[in-house]
Amino acid sequence: GNSVTQMEGPVTLSEEAFLTINCTYTATGYPSLFWYVQYPGEGLQLLLKATKADDKGSNKGFEATYRKETTSFHLEKGSVQVSDSAVYFCALSTGNQFYFGTGTSLTVIP
Amino acid sequence: NAGVTQTPKFRILKIGQSMTLQCAQDMNHNYMYWYRQDPGMGLKLIYYSVGAGITDKGEVPNGYNVSRSTTEDFPLRLELAAPSQTSVYFCASQGGRLSYEQYFGPGTRLTVT
């Protein structure tokens, strides 16, 4: 079946630190991969996506590369800001349905 | 363009009561979804629809019903509310099978006591 496993949190970092949130997946076929972000009290918003192997998604300084050989889609940012504090969800889609990870809470302290 | 809207934002129900959570989108998307998010957990799919008149069960459909009479609206019905249905409910839409992105509403926080 299809599933996503992501790093458990919470994660607390100082401003300007390097961020990595690990995500691995299991899927039949050729999924598209996503990172969504959820700010407090809001719905999920798409952060970045990659639709095929070796694609790199990027947005707002965040990056993730679709690695088929390791079935991974790790999220990285070189220098986090306080405004990046949120919950981050890794997800995959095979077309009709999305499968979400459990979310990783990130808090960035000044 | 309002995107995906949900009403109400908050609701408290007594055990055994019923209610309908409303969801509407103005992007002419064919695909719509209902998820629930329990504290500290990911999203679980309740029901989804690939077009007007077509609905299908997701991972956790028990205790819920849906209908899709128009492209715009996808209401979720709770019959005989139970404490286990206390959760935050999100509606989402997607343009089509290869549209890749789901657009989420702001959520409805439901408490059943």
Short mmCIF file of C-alpha atoms in Angstrom, two decimals:
data_model
loop_
_atom_site.label_atom_id
_atom_site.label_comp_id
_atom_site.label_asym_id
_atom_site.label_seq_id
_atom_site.Cartn_x
_atom_site.Cartn_y
_atom_site.Cartn_z
CA GLY A 1 0.00 0.00 0.00
CA ASN A 2 0.86 3.68 0.05
CA SER A 3 2.26 5.36 3.15
CA VAL A 4 4.52 8.15 4.33
CA THR A 5 6.82 8.08 7.35
CA GLN A 6 8.31 11.29 8.60
CA MET A 7 10.59 12.32 11.40
CA GLU A 8 8.84 12.72 14.71
CA GLY A 9 9.01 16.02 16.48
CA PRO A 10 8.87 18.37 18.01
CA VAL A 11 11.94 20.06 16.60
CA THR A 12 13.30 23.22 18.22
CA LEU A 13 15.99 25.26 16.48
CA SER A 14 17.64 28.61 16.96
CA GLU A 15 17.16 31.22 14.27
CA GLU A 16 19.57 30.78 11.31
CA ALA A 17 20.14 27.09 12.09
CA PHE A 18 20.03 24.40 9.40
CA LEU A 19 16.84 22.36 9.15
CA THR A 20 16.34 18.80 7.97
CA ILE A 21 13.06 16.92 8.32
CA ASN A 22 13.27 13.35 7.09
CA CYS A 23 10.55 11.73 5.01
CA THR A 24 10.41 8.28 3.44
CA TYR A 25 7.60 6.73 1.49
CA THR A 26 6.15 3.46 0.27
CA ALA A 27 4.10 3.54 -2.89
CA THR A 28 2.81 1.49 -5.77
CA GLY A 29 3.40 3.07 -9.13
CA TYR A 30 5.02 6.47 -9.57
CA PRO A 31 3.82 8.92 -6.94
CA SER A 32 4.18 12.66 -6.78
CA LEU A 33 5.66 13.96 -3.52
CA PHE A 34 4.80 17.05 -1.53
CA TRP A 35 5.58 19.06 1.54
CA TYR A 36 2.68 20.94 3.10
CA VAL A 37 2.91 23.46 5.94
CA GLN A 38 0.28 24.23 8.58
CA TYR A 39 0.49 27.45 10.56
CA PRO A 40 -1.37 27.63 13.89
CA GLY A 41 -5.13 27.72 13.45
CA GLU A 42 -4.99 27.35 9.67
CA GLY A 43 -5.43 24.69 7.01
CA LEU A 44 -2.55 23.08 5.16
CA GLN A 45 -0.78 24.98 2.39
CA LEU A 46 1.41 23.52 -0.31
CA LEU A 47 5.07 24.35 0.32
CA LEU A 48 6.74 22.48 -2.54
CA LYS A 49 6.32 19.47 -4.76
CA ALA A 50 8.19 17.07 -7.05
CA THR A 51 6.44 14.94 -9.63
CA LYS A 52 9.18 12.54 -10.77
CA ALA A 53 12.43 11.00 -9.64
CA ASP A 54 15.40 13.40 -9.24
CA ASP A 55 13.14 16.46 -9.38
CA LYS A 56 13.93 19.12 -6.80
CA GLY A 57 11.08 21.15 -5.36
CA SER A 58 11.87 24.52 -3.81
CA ASN A 59 10.01 27.45 -2.28
CA LYS A 60 10.74 30.15 0.32
CA GLY A 61 14.26 28.79 0.86
CA PHE A 62 13.04 25.22 1.47
CA GLU A 63 14.16 22.39 -0.79
CA ALA A 64 13.48 18.68 -1.19
CA THR A 65 14.74 16.19 -3.78
CA TYR A 66 12.74 13.18 -4.95
CA ARG A 67 15.09 10.20 -4.42
CA LYS A 68 13.61 7.05 -5.88
CA GLU A 69 16.59 4.87 -4.94
CA THR A 70 16.15 5.65 -1.24
CA THR A 71 12.37 6.36 -1.43
CA SER A 72 12.97 9.65 0.35
CA PHE A 73 11.93 13.30 0.11
CA HIS A 74 13.74 15.08 2.93
CA LEU A 75 12.95 18.75 3.57
CA GLU A 76 15.88 21.15 4.10
CA LYS A 77 16.42 24.83 4.73
CA GLY A 78 19.78 26.45 5.20
CA SER A 79 18.76 29.18 7.66
CA VAL A 80 15.43 29.04 9.46
CA GLN A 81 13.51 32.05 10.71
CA VAL A 82 11.05 32.48 13.56
CA SER A 83 8.30 32.79 10.94
CA ASP A 84 9.03 29.20 9.81
CA SER A 85 7.55 27.87 13.06
CA ALA A 86 4.74 25.54 11.94
CA VAL A 87 3.85 21.89 11.42
CA TYR A 88 5.27 20.31 8.27
CA PHE A 89 3.61 17.37 6.53
CA CYS A 90 5.15 15.11 3.93
CA ALA A 91 2.64 13.63 1.48
CA LEU A 92 2.41 11.50 -1.63
CA SER A 93 -0.21 11.29 -4.33
CA THR A 94 -0.90 8.59 -6.86
CA GLY A 95 -3.73 10.55 -8.45
CA ASN A 96 -7.06 10.18 -6.68
CA GLN A 97 -5.80 10.27 -3.12
CA PHE A 98 -3.18 11.91 -0.99
CA TYR A 99 -1.41 10.11 1.85
CA PHE A 100 -0.03 12.32 4.60
CA GLY A 101 2.62 11.74 7.22
CA THR A 102 1.89 12.49 10.86
CA GLY A 103 3.50 15.93 10.75
CA THR A 104 6.61 17.42 12.35
CA SER A 105 6.24 20.44 14.58
CA LEU A 106 9.02 23.02 14.20
CA THR A 107 9.64 25.85 16.64
CA VAL A 108 12.30 28.43 15.84
CA ILE A 109 13.51 30.54 18.74
CA PRO A 110 15.17 33.95 18.35
CA ASN B 1 -11.88 33.89 -5.58
CA ALA B 2 -12.49 32.59 -2.05
CA GLY B 3 -10.91 29.17 -2.60
CA VAL B 4 -12.23 26.52 -0.20
CA THR B 5 -14.60 27.72 2.51
CA GLN B 6 -15.89 25.76 5.50
CA THR B 7 -18.63 26.48 8.01
CA PRO B 8 -18.92 26.54 10.93
CA LYS B 9 -15.45 27.29 12.35
CA PHE B 10 -16.27 25.80 15.75
CA ARG B 11 -19.07 23.62 17.07
CA ILE B 12 -19.88 21.78 20.28
CA LEU B 13 -22.27 18.82 20.01
CA LYS B 14 -23.84 16.62 22.60
CA ILE B 15 -23.54 12.86 22.22
CA GLY B 16 -26.20 11.59 19.84
CA GLN B 17 -26.81 14.88 18.07
CA SER B 18 -26.39 15.27 14.33
CA MET B 19 -24.93 18.05 12.21
CA THR B 20 -23.67 18.91 8.75
CA LEU B 21 -20.30 20.46 8.08
CA GLN B 22 -20.42 22.62 4.99
CA CYS B 23 -17.69 22.88 2.37
CA ALA B 24 -17.69 24.89 -0.83
CA GLN B 25 -15.10 25.73 -3.47
CA ASP B 26 -15.23 28.25 -6.29
CA MET B 27 -12.34 26.93 -8.38
CA ASN B 28 -14.45 24.53 -10.46
CA HIS B 29 -12.46 21.59 -9.08
CA ASN B 30 -13.76 18.11 -9.74
CA TYR B 31 -12.08 16.40 -6.80
CA MET B 32 -13.06 17.13 -3.20
CA TYR B 33 -12.02 15.53 0.08
CA TRP B 34 -12.87 15.40 3.76
CA TYR B 35 -10.13 14.75 6.31
CA ARG B 36 -10.02 14.65 10.07
CA GLN B 37 -6.99 15.66 12.09
CA ASP B 38 -6.70 14.40 15.64
CA PRO B 39 -4.33 16.13 18.08
CA GLY B 40 -0.70 15.42 17.22
CA MET B 41 -1.69 13.20 14.32
CA GLY B 42 -1.69 13.42 10.58
CA LEU B 43 -4.71 13.67 8.35
CA LYS B 44 -7.01 10.74 7.81
CA LEU B 45 -9.26 10.62 4.75
CA ILE B 46 -12.96 10.23 5.55
CA TYR B 47 -14.62 10.49 2.13
CA TYR B 48 -13.78 11.86 -1.27
CA SER B 49 -15.52 12.69 -4.53
CA VAL B 50 -14.19 12.81 -8.08
CA GLY B 51 -17.19 14.70 -9.43
CA ALA B 52 -20.82 15.59 -8.89
CA GLY B 53 -22.85 12.50 -8.04
CA ILE B 54 -19.78 10.37 -7.26
CA THR B 55 -18.47 9.70 -3.76
CA ASP B 56 -16.21 7.06 -2.24
CA LYS B 57 -15.03 5.99 1.19
CA GLY B 58 -11.63 6.84 2.54
CA GLU B 59 -9.75 5.36 5.48
CA VAL B 60 -12.21 6.28 8.29
CA PRO B 61 -15.78 6.62 6.89
CA ASN B 62 -17.76 5.08 9.77
CA GLY B 63 -20.18 7.52 11.41
CA TYR B 64 -20.15 9.93 8.47
CA ASN B 65 -22.04 10.46 5.24
CA VAL B 66 -21.45 12.73 2.26
CA SER B 67 -23.24 13.88 -0.86
CA ARG B 68 -22.07 15.74 -3.96
CA SER B 69 -25.01 17.19 -5.83
CA THR B 70 -23.02 20.07 -7.34
CA THR B 71 -19.40 20.65 -8.32
CA GLU B 72 -19.10 23.43 -5.73
CA ASP B 73 -20.45 21.81 -2.57
CA PHE B 74 -19.41 18.74 -0.59
CA PRO B 75 -21.18 18.59 2.81
CA LEU B 76 -20.20 16.08 5.50
CA ARG B 77 -22.97 14.70 7.69
CA LEU B 78 -22.40 13.37 11.20
CA GLU B 79 -25.21 11.18 12.50
CA LEU B 80 -25.38 10.27 16.20
CA ALA B 81 -22.25 12.14 17.24
CA ALA B 82 -19.79 10.31 19.51
CA PRO B 83 -16.84 11.60 21.58
CA SER B 84 -14.49 9.76 19.19
CA GLN B 85 -15.55 12.24 16.50
CA THR B 86 -14.01 15.14 18.40
CA SER B 87 -11.47 16.42 15.89
CA VAL B 88 -10.60 19.15 13.43
CA TYR B 89 -12.20 18.55 10.04
CA PHE B 90 -10.61 19.82 6.85
CA CYS B 91 -12.15 19.98 3.42
CA ALA B 92 -9.90 20.10 0.37
CA SER B 93 -10.26 20.30 -3.39
CA GLN B 94 -8.09 19.32 -6.33
CA GLY B 95 -8.49 20.27 -9.97
CA GLY B 96 -8.13 16.77 -11.34
CA ARG B 97 -6.18 13.55 -11.12
CA LEU B 98 -2.96 15.15 -12.40
CA SER B 99 -3.42 18.58 -10.83
CA TYR B 100 -1.02 17.56 -8.06
CA GLU B 101 -2.07 20.15 -5.49
CA GLN B 102 -4.84 20.02 -2.91
CA TYR B 103 -6.28 23.28 -1.63
CA PHE B 104 -7.47 23.22 1.96
CA GLY B 105 -10.17 25.07 3.80
CA PRO B 106 -9.49 26.64 7.23
CA GLY B 107 -11.05 23.74 9.14
CA THR B 108 -13.93 23.11 11.53
CA ARG B 109 -13.10 22.33 15.14
CA LEU B 110 -15.73 19.94 16.51
CA THR B 111 -16.10 18.87 20.12
CA VAL B 112 -18.54 16.13 21.13
CA THR B 113 -19.33 15.94 24.85
#
